XYZ file of C-alpha atoms in Angstrom:
667
model
C 0.000 0.000 0.000
C 2.815 2.414 0.897
C 4.518 1.700 -2.430
C 1.260 2.306 -4.332
C 0.709 5.663 -2.653
C 4.283 6.710 -3.406
C 3.822 5.693 -7.013
C 0.631 7.688 -7.380
C 2.322 10.755 -5.916
C 5.119 10.420 -8.418
C 2.721 10.008 -11.303
C 1.066 13.340 -10.720
C 4.148 15.086 -12.093
C 4.225 13.321 -15.435
C 3.098 15.422 -18.383
C 0.997 13.687 -21.039
C -0.897 14.734 -24.201
C -4.188 14.725 -22.316
C -7.549 16.433 -22.384
C -6.381 19.631 -20.735
C -3.835 20.027 -23.491
C -6.017 19.562 -26.550
C -7.228 16.325 -28.026
C -8.328 14.548 -31.198
C -10.872 12.004 -30.011
C -12.176 8.926 -31.813
C -15.923 9.501 -32.335
C -16.907 5.928 -31.438
C -15.340 6.493 -27.990
C -16.550 10.065 -27.491
C -18.891 9.042 -24.652
C -15.867 9.194 -22.328
C -15.550 12.931 -23.100
C -19.237 13.941 -23.036
C -19.279 14.960 -19.374
C -16.411 17.401 -19.915
C -17.883 18.609 -23.227
C -21.224 19.340 -21.565
C -19.447 21.235 -18.799
C -17.932 23.428 -21.526
C -21.250 24.069 -23.268
C -22.130 21.074 -25.448
C -25.875 20.363 -25.396
C -26.192 17.068 -27.281
C -25.275 13.412 -26.679
C -22.548 11.026 -27.762
C -25.141 9.306 -29.936
C -25.746 12.609 -31.760
C -22.047 12.735 -32.672
C -21.554 9.106 -33.693
C -24.067 6.341 -34.199
C -24.294 3.327 -36.466
C -27.957 2.747 -35.630
C -29.379 6.137 -36.626
C -28.358 9.265 -38.484
C -25.715 11.272 -36.635
C -23.250 14.077 -37.230
C -20.759 11.674 -38.790
C -23.165 11.273 -41.709
C -22.819 14.983 -42.517
C -18.989 14.986 -42.603
C -16.826 13.756 -45.510
C -13.187 13.150 -46.271
C -12.821 15.516 -49.229
C -10.427 14.644 -52.070
C -8.298 12.414 -49.860
C -6.813 15.162 -47.699
C -9.412 17.707 -46.543
C -12.773 17.689 -44.801
C -16.174 18.847 -46.017
C -19.661 19.087 -44.533
C -23.192 18.653 -45.907
C -25.454 21.700 -45.514
C -28.550 20.690 -47.445
C -30.810 17.725 -48.129
C -29.644 17.874 -51.764
C -25.973 17.028 -51.319
C -24.660 20.597 -51.043
C -21.199 20.559 -49.505
C -18.933 23.237 -48.033
C -15.175 22.971 -47.778
C -12.235 25.364 -48.026
C -11.345 27.352 -51.121
C -7.827 25.961 -50.858
C -9.221 22.399 -50.722
C -11.150 23.000 -53.931
C -8.275 24.957 -55.463
C -7.069 22.230 -57.837
C -10.570 21.726 -59.194
C -11.114 25.470 -59.604
C -7.747 25.810 -61.354
C -8.453 22.920 -63.770
C -11.640 24.653 -64.910
C -9.857 28.013 -65.271
C -8.263 29.625 -68.280
C -7.333 33.150 -69.266
C -10.755 33.425 -70.939
C -12.604 31.867 -67.971
C -10.455 32.809 -65.000
C -12.472 31.350 -62.134
C -9.496 31.768 -59.798
C -9.573 35.532 -60.238
C -13.259 36.168 -60.820
C -14.919 33.295 -58.984
C -17.440 30.772 -60.249
C -21.184 30.613 -59.540
C -23.261 27.921 -61.201
C -26.679 29.351 -62.042
C -28.370 25.977 -62.306
C -27.736 22.320 -61.599
C -26.800 21.949 -65.266
C -24.025 24.511 -64.780
C -22.319 22.598 -61.954
C -18.941 21.341 -63.172
C -17.805 17.689 -62.872
C -14.311 16.916 -61.570
C -12.558 13.787 -62.747
C -10.729 12.009 -59.933
C -12.338 14.052 -57.130
C -14.168 11.970 -54.535
C -15.630 12.184 -51.043
C -15.923 9.504 -48.390
C -18.467 9.110 -45.597
C -17.548 7.057 -42.546
C -20.008 4.173 -42.312
C -18.572 2.769 -39.110
C -15.405 2.184 -37.140
C -14.667 -0.739 -34.857
C -11.735 -2.000 -32.874
C -10.233 -5.176 -34.354
C -7.206 -5.540 -32.071
C -8.427 -8.853 -30.643
C -9.412 -10.215 -34.059
C -5.938 -9.571 -35.435
C -4.320 -11.009 -32.309
C -6.458 -14.131 -32.844
C -5.021 -14.623 -36.328
C -7.240 -12.669 -38.735
C -5.300 -10.574 -41.189
C -5.938 -6.898 -41.802
C -6.298 -7.654 -45.541
C -9.042 -10.208 -44.888
C -10.897 -7.851 -42.560
C -10.699 -5.045 -45.129
C -11.829 -7.272 -48.008
C -14.893 -8.430 -46.072
C -15.807 -4.844 -45.178
C -15.476 -3.610 -48.779
C -17.906 -6.323 -49.907
C -20.648 -4.983 -47.616
C -21.928 -2.244 -49.940
C -21.646 -0.319 -53.214
C -18.689 2.042 -53.222
C -17.390 0.745 -49.902
C -13.730 1.277 -49.062
C -12.011 0.195 -45.881
C -8.721 0.261 -44.030
C -7.257 -0.968 -40.754
C -5.433 1.842 -38.969
C -2.999 1.664 -36.067
C -3.598 3.692 -32.933
C -1.004 4.364 -30.242
C 1.757 2.929 -32.473
C -0.046 -0.361 -32.911
C -1.270 -0.917 -29.372
C -4.768 -0.841 -30.892
C -6.097 -1.417 -34.421
C -9.358 -0.033 -35.767
C -11.299 -0.876 -38.911
C -12.697 2.139 -40.776
C -15.401 1.492 -43.368
C -16.262 4.261 -45.849
C -18.774 4.865 -48.626
C -17.093 6.676 -51.530
C -18.854 8.980 -54.015
C -17.001 9.800 -57.232
C -19.372 12.315 -58.843
C -18.592 15.588 -57.047
C -19.312 18.805 -58.927
C -18.107 22.364 -58.424
C -21.035 24.630 -57.571
C -19.437 27.886 -56.460
C -16.132 29.485 -55.563
C -15.507 33.076 -54.548
C -12.827 35.133 -56.297
C -9.365 34.285 -54.983
C -9.199 37.838 -53.637
C -11.832 36.623 -51.149
C -11.106 32.884 -50.919
C -7.355 33.414 -50.740
C -7.383 36.996 -49.431
C -3.946 37.869 -48.103
C -2.278 35.010 -49.984
C 1.022 33.816 -48.588
C 1.503 37.005 -46.578
C -1.471 36.320 -44.310
C -1.190 32.526 -44.361
C -0.916 31.167 -40.771
C -1.319 34.712 -39.439
C -3.834 36.454 -37.171
C -5.727 38.773 -37.611
C -7.141 37.016 -40.686
C -9.731 38.154 -43.229
C -9.920 35.226 -45.644
C -13.214 33.873 -46.989
C -11.692 30.426 -47.414
C -14.632 28.420 -48.731
C -15.917 26.726 -51.854
C -19.140 24.884 -52.623
C -19.554 21.458 -54.221
C -22.428 19.011 -54.643
C -22.365 15.235 -54.334
C -24.249 13.318 -57.014
C -25.442 9.711 -56.870
C -27.323 7.231 -58.977
C -31.143 7.238 -58.913
C -30.939 4.729 -56.012
C -28.875 7.240 -53.958
C -25.870 4.925 -54.185
C -22.377 5.840 -55.429
C -22.088 5.939 -59.213
C -19.554 7.066 -61.785
C -20.210 10.470 -63.333
C -23.281 10.541 -65.540
C -25.603 13.335 -66.681
C -28.415 11.120 -65.346
C -27.067 11.186 -61.771
C -29.078 13.133 -59.196
C -28.114 15.124 -56.091
C -27.237 12.862 -53.184
C -29.769 12.714 -50.348
C -27.703 12.557 -47.126
C -28.813 10.884 -43.916
C -27.947 14.079 -42.080
C -26.940 17.633 -42.870
C -25.958 20.487 -40.575
C -28.249 23.342 -39.730
C -26.515 26.688 -40.247
C -26.540 29.118 -37.326
C -26.743 32.839 -38.038
C -26.575 33.702 -34.342
C -22.804 33.863 -34.479
C -20.235 33.251 -31.759
C -18.823 35.168 -28.824
C -15.608 34.761 -26.873
C -15.939 31.786 -24.539
C -18.569 29.968 -26.617
C -18.156 26.197 -26.970
C -16.805 25.019 -30.325
C -16.422 21.548 -31.746
C -14.547 20.503 -34.869
C -15.459 17.259 -36.625
C -12.992 16.296 -39.320
C -10.081 14.251 -40.634
C -6.804 15.516 -39.111
C -3.883 14.183 -41.108
C -0.842 13.650 -38.922
C 0.439 14.514 -35.460
C 3.526 13.397 -33.530
C 2.531 13.854 -29.896
C 4.752 11.068 -28.525
C 8.066 11.639 -30.333
C 11.433 11.903 -28.580
C 13.088 15.127 -27.511
C 15.942 14.168 -29.892
C 13.489 14.158 -32.806
C 12.108 17.569 -31.790
C 15.658 18.975 -31.824
C 16.267 17.434 -35.263
C 13.059 19.038 -36.584
C 13.923 22.464 -35.152
C 17.636 22.530 -35.933
C 18.025 20.518 -39.130
C 14.928 19.209 -40.924
C 12.606 22.222 -41.006
C 15.387 24.778 -41.727
C 16.639 22.666 -44.635
C 13.166 22.299 -46.145
C 12.385 25.992 -45.641
C 15.563 27.063 -47.437
C 14.992 24.782 -50.413
C 11.342 25.757 -50.809
C 12.242 29.439 -50.619
C 14.275 28.960 -53.797
C 11.458 27.090 -55.563
C 8.898 29.709 -54.571
C 11.106 32.543 -55.801
C 11.329 30.937 -59.230
C 7.599 30.299 -59.512
C 6.589 33.697 -58.109
C 8.795 35.513 -60.624
C 7.169 33.584 -63.460
C 3.666 34.286 -62.151
C 4.378 37.997 -61.866
C 5.555 38.108 -65.485
C 2.575 36.470 -67.189
C -1.161 36.084 -66.283
C -1.278 32.677 -67.974
C 1.680 31.468 -65.918
C 0.027 32.843 -62.795
C -2.883 30.492 -63.383
C -0.747 27.552 -64.559
C 1.453 27.601 -61.448
C -1.146 28.774 -58.905
C -1.906 25.389 -57.340
C 1.755 24.324 -57.297
C 2.791 27.584 -55.637
C 0.047 27.206 -53.024
C 1.069 23.618 -52.195
C 4.743 24.539 -51.805
C 4.086 27.723 -49.822
C 1.665 26.209 -47.344
C 4.129 23.809 -45.720
C 7.007 26.278 -46.199
C 5.408 28.861 -43.945
C 3.973 26.230 -41.593
C 7.457 24.904 -40.864
C 8.646 28.405 -39.997
C 5.909 28.797 -37.407
C 6.531 25.290 -36.100
C 10.189 26.037 -35.411
C 9.274 29.349 -33.784
C 6.654 27.819 -31.488
C 8.661 24.736 -30.511
C 11.780 26.785 -29.820
C 10.164 29.598 -27.841
C 8.067 27.206 -25.744
C 11.076 24.987 -25.030
C 9.335 21.818 -26.175
C 12.501 19.751 -26.667
C 13.619 20.474 -23.107
C 10.106 19.811 -21.811
C 10.021 16.431 -23.557
C 13.489 15.592 -22.228
C 12.233 16.195 -18.672
C 9.178 14.030 -19.362
C 11.441 11.239 -20.607
C 13.467 11.384 -17.404
C 10.248 11.204 -15.367
C 9.073 8.238 -17.433
C 12.211 6.285 -16.514
C 11.855 7.146 -12.828
C 8.141 6.494 -12.591
C 8.029 3.207 -14.484
C 10.762 2.019 -12.118
C 8.828 3.279 -9.083
C 5.695 1.532 -10.332
C 7.597 -1.739 -10.750
C 7.012 -1.970 -14.508
C 9.393 -4.452 -16.155
C 11.026 -3.973 -19.538
C 11.315 -0.173 -19.426
C 14.727 0.238 -17.810
C 16.614 0.810 -21.074
C 13.734 1.740 -23.377
C 14.524 5.452 -23.700
C 18.209 4.725 -24.296
C 17.271 2.248 -27.036
C 14.974 4.799 -28.675
C 17.675 7.448 -28.698
C 20.263 5.022 -30.072
C 17.937 3.955 -32.891
C 17.137 7.536 -33.839
C 20.846 8.390 -33.995
C 21.273 5.440 -36.387
C 18.445 6.356 -38.746
C 18.949 10.127 -38.719
C 21.239 10.273 -41.815
C 18.830 8.082 -43.773
C 15.797 10.117 -42.820
C 17.567 13.396 -43.601
C 18.549 12.135 -47.044
C 15.004 10.948 -47.719
C 13.678 14.426 -46.876
C 16.354 16.017 -49.067
C 15.413 13.825 -52.026
C 11.739 14.648 -51.508
C 12.486 18.377 -51.652
C 14.879 18.249 -54.616
C 15.227 15.511 -57.243
C 11.869 13.877 -56.531
C 10.025 17.160 -57.224
C 11.108 17.053 -60.877
C 9.330 15.631 -63.890
C 11.379 13.401 -66.137
C 8.837 13.378 -68.959
C 6.275 15.734 -70.499
C 3.369 14.407 -72.549
C 2.925 15.202 -76.226
C -0.242 17.124 -75.370
C 1.680 19.304 -72.917
C 4.393 19.940 -75.474
C 1.827 21.001 -78.078
C 0.197 23.457 -75.663
C 1.025 27.002 -76.759
C 1.809 27.881 -73.155
C 4.538 25.246 -72.852
C 7.182 27.452 -74.460
C 6.646 30.007 -71.692
C 6.719 27.254 -69.029
C 9.974 25.794 -70.321
C 12.358 28.390 -68.746
C 10.535 28.009 -65.408
C 10.860 24.226 -65.475
C 14.557 24.529 -66.397
C 15.199 26.879 -63.478
C 13.451 24.453 -61.128
C 15.761 21.719 -62.419
C 18.812 23.877 -61.771
C 17.686 24.731 -58.259
C 16.918 21.106 -57.336
C 20.242 19.801 -58.659
C 22.169 22.594 -56.925
C 20.515 21.961 -53.546
C 20.945 18.187 -53.685
C 24.607 18.588 -54.641
C 25.292 20.981 -51.769
C 23.295 19.233 -49.040
C 23.736 15.503 -49.647
C 26.434 15.160 -47.001
C 25.135 12.498 -44.599
C 24.951 9.633 -47.113
C 26.924 9.054 -50.300
C 25.326 10.995 -53.217
C 23.719 9.057 -56.060
C 26.546 7.709 -58.228
C 24.973 8.750 -61.560
C 24.385 12.240 -60.184
C 27.951 12.571 -58.885
C 29.359 11.373 -62.208
C 27.069 13.719 -64.177
C 28.226 16.733 -62.160
C 31.843 15.714 -62.699
C 31.328 15.447 -66.473
C 29.466 18.755 -66.803
C 31.538 20.720 -64.299
C 28.683 22.007 -62.068
C 25.360 20.760 -60.765
C 23.557 23.465 -62.758
C 25.275 22.496 -65.998
C 24.304 18.878 -65.369
C 20.714 20.028 -64.712
C 20.675 21.862 -68.055
C 21.837 18.730 -69.852
C 19.275 16.428 -68.216
C 16.443 18.899 -68.771
C 17.345 19.205 -72.451
C 17.381 15.434 -72.762
C 13.990 15.209 -71.039
C 12.584 17.479 -73.748
C 14.454 16.029 -76.732
C 15.190 12.409 -75.896
C 13.290 11.273 -72.750
C 14.420 7.650 -73.213
C 18.119 8.622 -73.105
C 20.380 6.396 -71.026
C 21.560 9.288 -68.828
C 17.989 10.020 -67.709
C 17.364 6.360 -67.012
C 20.615 6.113 -65.039
C 19.608 9.078 -62.870
C 16.094 7.709 -62.324
C 17.498 4.329 -61.336
C 19.969 6.060 -59.029
C 17.174 7.929 -57.244
C 15.193 4.690 -56.905
C 18.271 2.857 -55.603
C 18.956 5.500 -52.970
C 15.320 5.349 -51.859
C 15.487 1.548 -51.712
C 18.645 1.771 -49.609
C 16.912 4.180 -47.223
C 13.844 1.931 -46.967
C 16.137 -1.041 -46.380
C 17.984 0.763 -43.589
C 14.747 1.923 -41.963
C 12.915 -1.363 -42.466
C 9.686 0.330 -43.539
C 8.131 2.235 -46.425
C 6.074 4.290 -43.973
C 8.528 7.172 -43.696
C 6.487 9.745 -41.785
C 7.447 11.009 -38.356
C 11.161 10.159 -38.392
C 10.336 6.494 -38.029
C 11.806 3.067 -38.664
C 10.523 -0.446 -38.057
C 12.616 -0.643 -34.905
C 11.559 2.868 -33.794
C 7.923 1.870 -34.227
C 8.408 -1.205 -32.035
C 10.108 0.874 -29.362
C 7.495 3.652 -29.574
C 4.772 1.015 -29.164
C 6.354 -0.039 -25.863
C 6.907 3.595 -24.857
C 3.284 4.586 -25.482
C 2.071 1.405 -23.776
C 4.073 2.471 -20.719
C 2.602 5.991 -20.841
C -0.908 4.499 -20.974
C -0.153 2.165 -18.047
C 1.033 5.110 -15.971
C -2.120 7.022 -16.891
C -4.259 3.999 -15.984
C -2.774 3.980 -12.472
C -4.134 7.505 -12.118
C -7.499 6.608 -13.632
C -6.700 8.888 -16.580
C -6.123 6.502 -19.485
C -9.176 7.920 -21.298
C -7.466 11.335 -21.277
C -4.915 10.095 -23.812
C -5.691 10.351 -27.507
C -3.966 8.579 -30.406
C -2.007 10.561 -32.960
C -3.966 11.833 -35.944
C -3.791 9.607 -39.020
C -6.471 10.969 -41.382
C -9.285 9.225 -39.527
C -12.399 10.992 -38.276
C -11.863 12.818 -34.988
C -13.638 15.184 -32.602
C -11.845 18.204 -31.118
C -13.532 20.662 -28.789
C -12.613 24.002 -27.269
C -13.938 27.543 -27.156
C -13.812 30.821 -29.045
C -10.687 32.453 -27.601
C -8.290 35.290 -28.259
C -4.610 35.059 -27.416
C -1.408 36.910 -26.788
C 0.997 36.812 -29.685
C 4.779 36.970 -29.421
C 4.647 40.742 -28.970
C 2.576 40.327 -25.792
C -0.367 42.095 -27.408
C -3.807 40.574 -26.769
C -5.676 39.785 -29.975
C -9.453 39.539 -29.957
C -10.856 36.399 -31.566
C -12.989 38.134 -34.223
C -12.320 40.046 -37.429
C -14.798 41.921 -39.630
C -15.282 43.256 -43.132
C -13.827 46.558 -41.936
C -10.431 44.852 -41.659
C -10.683 43.698 -45.270
C -11.248 47.265 -46.400
C -8.249 48.418 -44.343
C -6.054 45.914 -46.188
C -7.597 46.451 -49.630
C -4.928 47.285 -52.222
C -5.716 47.100 -55.967
C -1.995 47.084 -56.741
C -1.496 43.699 -55.037
C -3.261 40.633 -56.481
C -3.974 38.967 -53.123
C -5.422 42.184 -51.636
C -7.396 43.468 -54.619
C -10.937 42.727 -53.487
C -13.967 42.736 -55.796
C -15.564 46.129 -56.330
C -18.845 44.655 -55.148
C -17.356 44.146 -51.688
C -16.103 47.730 -51.592
C -19.586 48.902 -52.549
C -21.200 46.791 -49.825
C -18.899 48.288 -47.231
C -19.578 51.810 -48.462
C -23.356 51.413 -48.276
C -23.420 49.029 -45.291
C -26.210 47.189 -47.094
C -25.254 43.813 -45.676
C -28.841 42.678 -45.328
C -29.617 39.948 -42.833
C -25.929 39.162 -42.320
C -25.149 42.495 -40.602
C -24.234 42.752 -36.906
C -23.179 45.502 -34.523
C -19.527 45.347 -33.399
C -18.220 48.198 -31.234
C -21.073 50.367 -32.481
C -20.313 49.649 -36.146
C -22.597 47.957 -38.661
C -20.449 45.219 -40.137
C -20.147 41.480 -40.888
C -17.869 39.032 -39.020
C -15.236 37.407 -41.236
C -13.052 35.056 -39.173
C -12.734 33.878 -35.583
C -10.228 32.096 -33.363
C -10.894 29.049 -31.183
C -8.856 26.665 -29.055
C -9.598 23.445 -30.950
C -6.720 21.054 -31.604
C -6.367 20.847 -35.398
C -3.849 19.983 -38.080
C -3.657 19.435 -41.835
C -6.692 17.469 -43.005
C -8.912 19.557 -40.722
C -9.065 22.116 -43.524
C -12.727 22.480 -44.417
C -13.944 20.914 -41.158
C -17.242 22.142 -39.736
C -16.949 24.327 -36.646
C -20.051 23.584 -34.577
C -21.630 25.278 -31.583
C -22.984 23.533 -28.500
C -26.220 22.693 -30.317
C -24.382 21.013 -33.203
C -25.108 23.873 -35.619
C -22.580 25.117 -38.179
C -20.994 28.441 -37.162
C -17.812 28.364 -39.236
C -15.453 26.467 -41.520
C -11.992 25.675 -40.164
C -9.137 26.605 -42.486
C -5.915 27.440 -40.649
C -3.984 27.876 -37.404
C -2.040 30.809 -36.046
C 1.622 30.707 -36.941
C 3.103 29.382 -33.699
C 0.108 27.047 -33.320
C 1.633 24.785 -35.947
C 3.694 23.353 -33.106
C 0.488 21.560 -32.047
C 1.378 18.714 -34.428
C 4.034 17.886 -31.826
C 2.823 19.543 -28.628
C -0.452 21.369 -28.034
C 0.061 24.436 -25.838
C -3.287 25.925 -24.752
C -1.675 29.312 -24.160
C -0.879 29.913 -27.826
C -2.479 27.185 -29.977
C -5.515 28.476 -31.877
C -7.384 27.358 -34.971
C -8.801 29.897 -37.436
C -12.262 29.588 -38.970
C -14.185 31.633 -41.502
C -17.428 32.815 -39.899
C -20.396 31.212 -41.644
C -22.126 34.611 -41.814
C -19.365 35.896 -44.096
C -19.726 32.791 -46.241
C -23.461 33.478 -46.553
C -22.848 37.167 -47.325
C -20.435 36.309 -50.143
C -22.760 33.663 -51.611
C -25.716 36.024 -51.402
C -24.385 39.497 -52.178
C -21.160 38.869 -54.133
C -22.084 35.705 -56.020
C -25.784 36.466 -56.389
C -26.424 32.822 -55.577
C -29.051 33.164 -52.893
C -30.764 30.073 -54.255
C -28.000 28.045 -52.568
C -28.895 29.571 -49.212
C -32.520 28.633 -49.841
C -31.385 24.978 -49.775
C -29.890 25.353 -46.298
C -31.559 25.092 -42.923
C -30.855 28.441 -41.259
C -31.405 28.876 -37.511
C -31.217 32.040 -35.399
């Protein structure tokens, strides 16, 4: 008894990624969080969030295009997501003559809604733990195959939680006919561009509108003009009451990847080596693309999506380093590791005496391999080694050619300079030696790609890249190369996380631990909240149209708002979307909340305590990007576009009020 009491006293000092510090909760297990959620303002039940027996919120949320989230807002399949999530689709439909990126797109009828080849959405049908089934001898492949056979358009996967301590089956229904309905001009949907990305205050109307179509039986079907709007089991009511500081918020979406349990050594590698290297390389790529875009409107459109993809992570990594460094996360994790060793020993747990030392030793071994893999991914693997005949015949290709050549030069130069931890690819090293410089070698390979794509030198380089990747995979023992991992690291992390959960169980707090995000459906809850930025200045959690007007600048593409928005502000004729803020008639644009989010949560519904839609999640504040590794409630905030601004833009800018007529509005 004395030993147990001592152990419990020791355990109170151990810091864990628990409820007080954020959380991404599995919806099938959300009943364990309902008491706390209700204390914070939630007014519904666990069954309202997730049910397999009746319609629930999960039936109104989709995995959008494999990497974002979307939500149903009408009984006719109308779907909201982010503008940046729909960006590729909007770009593919755009041209200089029909520049939907610049001017926006508003379908005036169902017939005008645009199909998108390859774009799909997935609804979660159910999730279930299969840990015991796999332990009993069933294979994940067999479980998945049986689940896929259950219905039309069914897809399934078995996903690891807590580094394999638990396995869950996720069964989805996939719809492949998803059509573009509306998108605001980029000067609204991408207002502020890269300058405002990850920054608060924010004034971005980051939304787009799609519609899911199905066969006449309401089942998934390939695109056909005979398909009809999908009739969902559930759609969200849209609240026009708005939010105030302190109001409960819940995010329901598909967060992509977090690393809450990684070593302090890995955090130092990210801050000191990995992120700085990737930032530097992407800066060069962005400079090349931005110069091309500034020189030619057609190139601006052609490279818009690529620039956005590169820039998003580039700026995110900068904020991540800033947050992790200033909050001392590596040192904090090092202290937690020391406590783990002491407290597992005090609790009498066997098999943990050398675990942390083994983890650190394994990471030191794999570090050069992981670094080289990241370097390849940012340099040589970004390049195209063939262009189709159709691309070559495109009149725009001649103007793209110098840009592509410069990207080749930059990639070759960076790989040559930075490949110092493993031996460079032999064909690359020999090519540089023959040509004299990495840039000269890049020019030669690029010319061959255009003139003779089957040339032996290209094939030798491609094989060399593949061989280096194979060597890295062989050294790491896995093709799953996220999160500075290896097969051995994964085994050790599994034991480490199992130990953390055992310690939490002794305190009766095991349910306060959440598994890392892995693009499966999760619930995060918090509240509308301002914060103090690095300058110590308190920032309120709400922005308005007045801030857009203050930033408006016709000379800068990302700040040149539509004249219609200027006119609305001048007349204050906002209609039913107007509110009073500090005695001013205005419209809310964005708000901050304390929900734990990451990539994949883009487009997620932000819901109030009654389960009504109040916003669309689209970003985090700059230092909040550290929440992929450690959620700090003092500074970590998600950013959402206020649904009232979305409705204003649809109604008064797009003239598409008929879309609002489909929605269920509540006040």
